[in-house]
Amino acid sequence: MRDLAPMARFGGLVASDLRDVTADLSALDSTGFWAVAADFEGRTVCARFGDVRRDPARSTPRTRPWRGPDPAAWTSSLDRAAYVAGVRAIRERIAAGEVYQVNLCRVLTAPLPEAESRGGYGGPDIDALSAVLARGNPAPYAGTIRLPAHGVEIATASPELFLRRDGATVESGPIKGTARTADELLPKDHAENVMIVDLVRNDLGQVCATGSVTVPALCAIEPHPGLVHLVSTVRGELRPDAGWPELFAAAFPPGSVTGAPKSSALRVLGELETAPRGPYCGGIGWVDADRRTGELAVGIRTFWIDRTGPGAPLLRFGTGAGITWGSDPEGEWAETELKAARLLAVASGVQETSGGMLR
C-alpha cells in the first residue's frame, strides 16, 4: 500500500500531487481541483490535487495489474431470506402509512489476494480495478479515488448523476426502474421514478431560487451494459447564498437510494440493514472550485477496498432495490442480483453467468 500514491480519475482527467485533505465542504467553494468521496453515513473526504491533466486515452500507467477475488467467495450482509423478509417488512410500513418507498440495500464482500514476496505482485490497487471496469462495464460517471492514508480507495462505474453544477445551475439525474430490457419495465418502475423526482425537486427547492426548479426529462429509458434504467432530470438555479455545503445539506444522501419521505425511509433502513453502506449510495466525483463546476455521481455500481476489517484486504460492493407497495419480494431480490452480477464477474475476472454468483 505504501507505493500507492494519492490520485483520482474522472472522465478524461487524471489528478495527482495531493495538496490538501479536509472534511469541510466549504473548501469546494474556494480554489483548486477537488476529488470528493462522501459516505452514505456522512463521512466526507475532499482532496485537493495540484496536478490535473487530460488523459483521454487512459494512457497513464497503473501501478500494478488487478487480481480480483475468487468469484465463489462473495458473501452478502443480507442473504436471500433476510432480504425478502426486509421487503415484506417495508411493505407493512407502507401499508401503515409510515413510508411510500424505501431503497433496501446489502453489501457484498470478498477477500482480495495479498502482496506476494515472490512473483512481484504488490497487492490490490483500486486504480487497476478501475481500468478493468472501464473495459468490462463502461459508465457515464465512472471514477477512481485513491487515498490510502485516508482510508479511501474507491472505483465506481456509476450510471447515475447525483449533482452537477455549472455556476449557479445545478442538476440531478435520479434513476428509478431497472430491468434487463425496456419491455420488462413495470408500471411500478414508472410510479417509483415519479415519486423520487418529486423528492429531488423538493430537495433542490430548498437551495434554489423560487420557481427555478424544473424537470426537463421524466422517465427516459437509458441502456447500460446488461440492463436498462428509467432516468429523469431535475434542474434548478442556486440562490446566491447557497454553495456546496448548502447543496449537501439539502440533497444528501441522494433521494433515489433512500426513499420517501427521506427521513422516514432512513429510519426504516437503520432498522433493517445490517452493514454500513460506506461509499455505496454516497457521493463520488470532482469539483473545480476555480471554474465553479463539478460533477458527483451517486455511488452505485461501486467497489471499495477495506484494509481495516478482519481478513483484509477486502473488496466491497453494494446492491439494492427500491421497494414500494407493488413490490414482489422475490422479484426485488432478483433485481439486486441483476445489478450485481455483471460487475462482480468483471471484478472477479470471470464471465457473467445467468444464474448469478452470490451465495
Coordinates of C-alpha atoms in Angstrom, one line a residue:
M1 CA 0.0 0.0 0.0
R2 CA 2.9 2.3 0.7
D3 CA 3.8 2.7 -3.0
L4 CA 0.2 3.7 -3.9
A5 CA 0.4 7.4 -4.5
P6 CA -2.7 9.5 -4.0
M7 CA -4.6 10.1 -7.2
A8 CA -8.0 10.4 -8.8
R9 CA -9.5 9.8 -12.3
F10 CA -12.8 11.2 -13.7
G11 CA -13.7 11.1 -17.3
G12 CA -10.7 12.2 -19.3
L13 CA -8.9 13.7 -16.3
V14 CA -6.2 12.3 -14.0
A15 CA -5.2 14.1 -10.9
S16 CA -2.1 13.7 -8.8
D17 CA 0.1 15.8 -6.4
L18 CA -2.1 15.8 -3.3
R19 CA -2.1 19.2 -1.6
D20 CA -4.9 19.2 1.0
V21 CA -7.4 16.8 2.6
T22 CA -10.4 18.1 4.5
A23 CA -13.9 17.2 5.6
D24 CA -15.1 20.8 5.3
L25 CA -17.4 21.1 2.3
S26 CA -16.9 24.9 2.1
A27 CA -13.5 24.1 0.6
L28 CA -15.3 23.2 -2.6
D29 CA -16.3 26.8 -3.0
S30 CA -12.7 28.0 -2.5
T31 CA -10.0 27.3 -5.2
G32 CA -8.4 24.3 -6.8
F33 CA -9.5 20.9 -8.2
W34 CA -11.0 18.5 -5.6
A35 CA -11.9 14.9 -5.6
V36 CA -14.9 14.2 -3.3
A37 CA -15.9 11.0 -1.5
A38 CA -18.9 11.2 0.7
D39 CA -20.0 8.0 2.5
F40 CA -23.7 7.3 2.9
E41 CA -23.4 7.7 6.6
G42 CA -22.0 11.2 6.3
R43 CA -18.2 10.9 6.4
T44 CA -16.8 13.2 3.7
V45 CA -13.2 13.4 2.3
C46 CA -12.4 16.3 0.0
A47 CA -8.9 16.1 -1.6
R48 CA -7.3 18.9 -3.5
F49 CA -4.8 18.0 -6.2
G50 CA -2.2 20.2 -7.7
D51 CA -1.6 18.4 -11.0
V52 CA -4.7 17.8 -13.1
R53 CA -4.3 16.8 -16.7
R54 CA -6.3 15.3 -19.6
D55 CA -5.7 11.7 -20.2
P56 CA -8.5 10.7 -22.7
A57 CA -6.8 7.5 -23.8
R58 CA -6.3 6.4 -20.1
S59 CA -2.6 6.2 -21.0
T60 CA -1.2 7.0 -17.5
P61 CA 0.2 3.7 -16.3
R62 CA -1.4 1.8 -13.5
T63 CA 0.8 0.8 -10.5
R64 CA 0.1 -2.9 -10.9
P65 CA -2.3 -5.4 -12.6
W66 CA -5.6 -6.2 -11.0
R67 CA -6.2 -9.6 -9.3
G68 CA -9.8 -10.0 -8.3
P69 CA -11.4 -12.1 -5.6
D70 CA -12.5 -15.7 -6.0
P71 CA -15.9 -15.5 -7.7
A72 CA -17.3 -18.0 -5.2
A73 CA -16.0 -16.0 -2.2
W74 CA -18.6 -13.2 -2.2
T75 CA -20.9 -13.0 0.8
S76 CA -23.8 -10.7 1.5
S77 CA -24.7 -8.7 4.5
L78 CA -28.3 -9.8 3.9
D79 CA -28.9 -13.3 2.5
R80 CA -31.9 -14.1 0.3
A81 CA -34.2 -14.9 3.2
A82 CA -33.3 -11.8 5.1
Y83 CA -33.7 -9.5 2.1
V84 CA -37.0 -11.0 1.2
A85 CA -38.2 -10.6 4.8
G86 CA -37.0 -7.0 4.7
V87 CA -39.0 -6.3 1.6
R88 CA -42.1 -7.7 3.3
A89 CA -41.4 -5.5 6.4
I90 CA -41.2 -2.4 4.2
R91 CA -44.5 -3.3 2.5
E92 CA -46.1 -3.5 6.0
R93 CA -44.6 0.0 6.8
I94 CA -46.1 1.3 3.5
A95 CA -49.5 -0.2 4.4
A96 CA -49.3 1.6 7.7
G97 CA -48.7 4.9 6.0
E98 CA -45.2 5.3 7.5
V99 CA -43.3 5.5 4.2
Y100 CA -44.1 5.4 0.4
Q101 CA -40.9 3.9 -0.8
V102 CA -37.6 2.5 0.7
N103 CA -34.4 1.6 -1.1
L104 CA -33.3 -1.6 0.7
C105 CA -29.6 -2.5 0.1
R106 CA -27.0 -5.1 1.0
V107 CA -23.2 -5.0 1.0
L108 CA -21.2 -7.8 -0.7
T109 CA -17.7 -8.7 0.5
A110 CA -14.9 -10.9 -0.8
P111 CA -11.2 -11.2 0.3
L112 CA -8.5 -10.0 -2.1
P113 CA -5.1 -11.6 -2.7
E114 CA -2.4 -10.0 -0.6
A115 CA 1.0 -8.9 -1.7
E116 CA 3.4 -11.7 -2.6
S117 CA 7.1 -11.8 -1.7
R118 CA 7.7 -13.9 -4.8
G119 CA 6.3 -13.1 -8.3
G120 CA 6.4 -9.3 -7.9
Y121 CA 2.7 -8.8 -7.0
G122 CA 2.4 -5.9 -4.7
G123 CA -1.2 -6.3 -3.6
P124 CA -4.5 -4.8 -4.7
D125 CA -4.7 -1.4 -6.4
I126 CA -8.1 0.2 -6.9
D127 CA -6.9 2.1 -9.9
A128 CA -6.1 -1.2 -11.6
L129 CA -9.7 -2.3 -10.9
S130 CA -10.9 0.9 -12.5
A131 CA -9.2 0.0 -15.7
V132 CA -10.9 -3.4 -15.7
L133 CA -14.3 -1.8 -15.1
A134 CA -13.7 0.7 -17.9
R135 CA -13.3 -2.2 -20.4
G136 CA -15.9 -4.5 -19.0
N137 CA -18.6 -2.1 -17.8
P138 CA -18.2 1.5 -19.1
A139 CA -20.3 4.0 -17.3
P140 CA -21.0 7.8 -17.8
Y141 CA -19.9 8.7 -14.2
A142 CA -17.0 6.3 -13.8
G143 CA -14.3 7.4 -11.4
T144 CA -11.5 6.5 -9.1
I145 CA -10.2 8.0 -5.9
R146 CA -7.1 6.5 -4.3
L147 CA -6.2 8.0 -0.9
P148 CA -4.8 5.0 1.1
A149 CA -3.6 7.1 4.1
H150 CA -7.2 8.4 4.5
G151 CA -9.0 5.1 4.1
V152 CA -10.4 6.0 0.7
E153 CA -9.9 3.5 -2.2
I154 CA -12.9 3.7 -4.5
A155 CA -13.7 2.7 -8.1
T156 CA -17.1 3.5 -9.4
A157 CA -19.0 2.5 -12.6
S158 CA -21.9 4.7 -11.6
P159 CA -24.6 5.4 -14.2
E160 CA -26.4 8.0 -12.0
L161 CA -25.8 11.7 -11.6
F162 CA -26.2 13.0 -8.0
L163 CA -25.3 16.6 -8.6
R164 CA -23.8 18.5 -11.5
R165 CA -23.0 22.2 -11.0
D166 CA -22.1 24.8 -13.6
G167 CA -22.0 28.2 -11.9
A168 CA -25.4 28.7 -10.3
T169 CA -27.1 25.9 -12.4
V170 CA -27.4 22.6 -10.6
E171 CA -28.8 19.4 -12.0
S172 CA -29.6 15.9 -10.7
G173 CA -30.4 12.7 -12.6
P174 CA -32.3 10.2 -10.4
I175 CA -32.6 6.6 -11.6
K176 CA -35.6 4.5 -10.6
G177 CA -36.6 1.5 -12.6
T178 CA -34.3 -1.3 -13.7
A179 CA -34.8 -4.3 -16.0
R180 CA -33.0 -6.4 -18.5
T181 CA -34.9 -4.8 -21.4
A182 CA -37.2 -1.9 -21.8
D183 CA -40.1 -4.3 -22.4
E184 CA -39.6 -5.7 -18.9
L185 CA -40.0 -2.3 -17.1
L186 CA -43.2 -2.4 -15.0
P187 CA -45.8 0.3 -14.2
K188 CA -44.3 0.2 -10.6
D189 CA -41.0 1.4 -12.0
H190 CA -42.5 4.5 -13.6
A191 CA -44.5 5.3 -10.5
E192 CA -41.4 4.9 -8.3
N193 CA -39.4 7.2 -10.6
V194 CA -42.0 10.0 -10.5
M195 CA -42.2 9.6 -6.7
I196 CA -38.4 10.1 -6.4
V197 CA -38.4 13.0 -8.8
D198 CA -40.8 14.8 -6.5
L199 CA -38.4 14.2 -3.6
V200 CA -35.4 15.5 -5.6
R201 CA -37.5 18.6 -6.7
N202 CA -38.2 19.3 -3.0
D203 CA -34.5 18.8 -2.0
L204 CA -33.2 21.2 -4.7
G205 CA -36.1 23.6 -4.0
Q206 CA -34.6 24.2 -0.5
V207 CA -31.5 25.9 -2.1
C208 CA -32.7 27.1 -5.5
A209 CA -34.4 30.3 -6.4
T210 CA -38.2 30.1 -6.2
G211 CA -39.8 28.8 -9.4
S212 CA -36.4 27.8 -11.0
V213 CA -36.7 24.0 -10.4
T214 CA -37.8 22.2 -13.5
V215 CA -37.9 18.6 -14.8
P216 CA -36.5 18.7 -18.4
A217 CA -36.8 14.9 -18.7
L218 CA -39.1 12.4 -17.0
C219 CA -38.7 8.6 -17.1
A220 CA -36.3 8.5 -20.1
I221 CA -35.1 5.0 -20.9
E222 CA -31.3 4.6 -20.8
P223 CA -29.4 1.5 -21.9
H224 CA -26.4 0.3 -19.9
P225 CA -24.4 -2.9 -20.1
G226 CA -26.7 -5.8 -19.3
L227 CA -29.8 -3.7 -18.3
V228 CA -31.9 -0.5 -18.8
H229 CA -32.8 2.2 -16.4
L230 CA -35.5 4.9 -16.2
V231 CA -33.8 8.2 -15.7
S232 CA -35.2 11.7 -15.1
T233 CA -33.5 15.1 -14.9
V234 CA -34.2 17.8 -12.3
R235 CA -32.6 21.2 -12.7
G236 CA -32.6 24.5 -10.8
E237 CA -30.7 27.8 -10.2
L238 CA -28.9 28.1 -6.8
R239 CA -29.7 31.1 -4.6
P240 CA -26.7 33.5 -4.3
D241 CA -26.2 32.4 -0.6
A242 CA -26.1 28.7 -1.4
G243 CA -22.9 26.7 -2.2
W244 CA -21.7 23.1 -1.8
P245 CA -22.4 22.9 2.0
E246 CA -25.9 24.0 1.5
L247 CA -26.4 21.7 -1.5
F248 CA -25.3 18.7 0.5
A249 CA -27.4 19.7 3.5
A250 CA -30.5 19.8 1.3
A251 CA -29.9 16.8 -1.0
F252 CA -27.7 14.3 0.8
P253 CA -28.0 11.4 0.9
P254 CA -29.4 11.0 -2.6
G255 CA -33.2 10.5 -2.7
S256 CA -33.0 7.7 -5.2
V257 CA -31.1 5.5 -2.8
T258 CA -33.0 6.3 0.4
G259 CA -36.8 6.6 -0.2
A260 CA -39.7 8.8 0.5
P261 CA -40.3 10.6 2.8
K262 CA -36.5 10.6 3.2
S263 CA -36.4 10.9 6.9
S264 CA -38.8 8.1 7.5
A265 CA -37.0 5.9 4.9
L266 CA -33.7 6.4 6.6
R267 CA -35.2 5.3 10.0
V268 CA -36.5 2.1 8.4
L269 CA -33.2 1.4 6.7
G270 CA -31.4 1.9 10.1
E271 CA -33.6 -1.0 11.4
L272 CA -33.3 -3.4 8.5
E273 CA -29.8 -3.0 7.0
T274 CA -27.1 -4.9 8.9
A275 CA -23.9 -3.3 7.5
P276 CA -22.9 0.4 6.8
R277 CA -23.1 1.3 3.2
G278 CA -19.9 3.4 3.2
P279 CA -19.1 4.9 -0.3
Y280 CA -22.0 2.9 -1.7
C281 CA -25.0 5.2 -2.2
G282 CA -22.9 8.2 -1.2
G283 CA -21.5 10.9 -3.5
I284 CA -18.3 10.4 -5.6
G285 CA -16.8 12.9 -8.0
W286 CA -14.9 16.1 -8.6
V287 CA -15.3 19.8 -8.1
D288 CA -13.3 22.5 -9.9
A289 CA -13.7 25.4 -7.5
D290 CA -12.0 27.9 -9.8
R291 CA -14.5 27.4 -12.5
R292 CA -17.4 26.8 -10.2
T293 CA -18.2 23.4 -11.8
G294 CA -18.5 19.9 -10.5
E295 CA -20.0 16.5 -11.1
L296 CA -20.8 14.0 -8.4
A297 CA -22.2 10.5 -9.0
V298 CA -24.5 8.6 -6.8
G299 CA -22.1 5.9 -5.5
I300 CA -23.9 2.9 -7.0
R301 CA -22.1 0.2 -9.1
T302 CA -19.2 1.0 -6.8
F303 CA -16.3 -1.0 -5.3
W304 CA -14.1 -0.1 -2.4
I305 CA -11.1 -1.7 -0.7
D306 CA -11.3 -2.1 3.1
R307 CA -7.9 -2.7 4.7
T308 CA -9.0 -2.5 8.3
G309 CA -11.6 -5.3 8.8
P310 CA -10.9 -8.9 9.7
G311 CA -9.5 -10.8 6.7
A312 CA -8.4 -7.6 5.0
P313 CA -7.7 -6.6 2.3
L314 CA -11.4 -6.9 1.4
L315 CA -13.3 -5.8 -1.7
R316 CA -16.8 -4.5 -1.0
F317 CA -19.7 -3.7 -3.3
G318 CA -23.3 -2.7 -2.7
T319 CA -26.5 -3.5 -4.5
G320 CA -30.2 -2.7 -3.7
A321 CA -33.7 -2.1 -5.0
G322 CA -36.5 0.4 -4.4
I323 CA -39.4 -1.1 -2.5
T324 CA -42.9 0.1 -3.0
W325 CA -46.3 -1.4 -2.2
G326 CA -46.3 -3.0 -5.6
S327 CA -43.0 -4.8 -5.0
D328 CA -42.7 -8.6 -5.2
P329 CA -40.2 -9.7 -2.6
E330 CA -38.5 -12.4 -4.7
G331 CA -38.5 -10.0 -7.7
E332 CA -36.7 -7.3 -5.7
W333 CA -34.0 -9.8 -4.7
A334 CA -33.7 -10.8 -8.3
E335 CA -33.2 -7.1 -9.2
T336 CA -30.3 -6.8 -6.7
E337 CA -28.8 -9.9 -8.3
L338 CA -29.2 -8.4 -11.8
K339 CA -27.5 -5.2 -10.8
A340 CA -24.6 -7.0 -9.2
A341 CA -23.9 -10.0 -11.5
R342 CA -22.1 -8.3 -14.4
L343 CA -19.9 -6.1 -12.2
L344 CA -18.9 -8.9 -9.8
A345 CA -18.0 -11.0 -12.8
V346 CA -15.8 -8.2 -14.2
A347 CA -14.1 -7.6 -10.8
S348 CA -13.5 -11.3 -10.3
G349 CA -12.2 -11.8 -13.8
V350 CA -14.8 -14.3 -15.0
Q351 CA -17.7 -14.3 -17.4
E352 CA -21.1 -13.4 -16.2
T353 CA -23.5 -16.4 -15.8
S354 CA -27.3 -16.3 -16.0
G355 CA -27.5 -18.0 -12.6
G356 CA -25.6 -15.3 -10.7
M357 CA -22.6 -15.9 -8.5
L358 CA -23.7 -14.9 -5.0
R359 CA -24.2 -17.1 -2.0

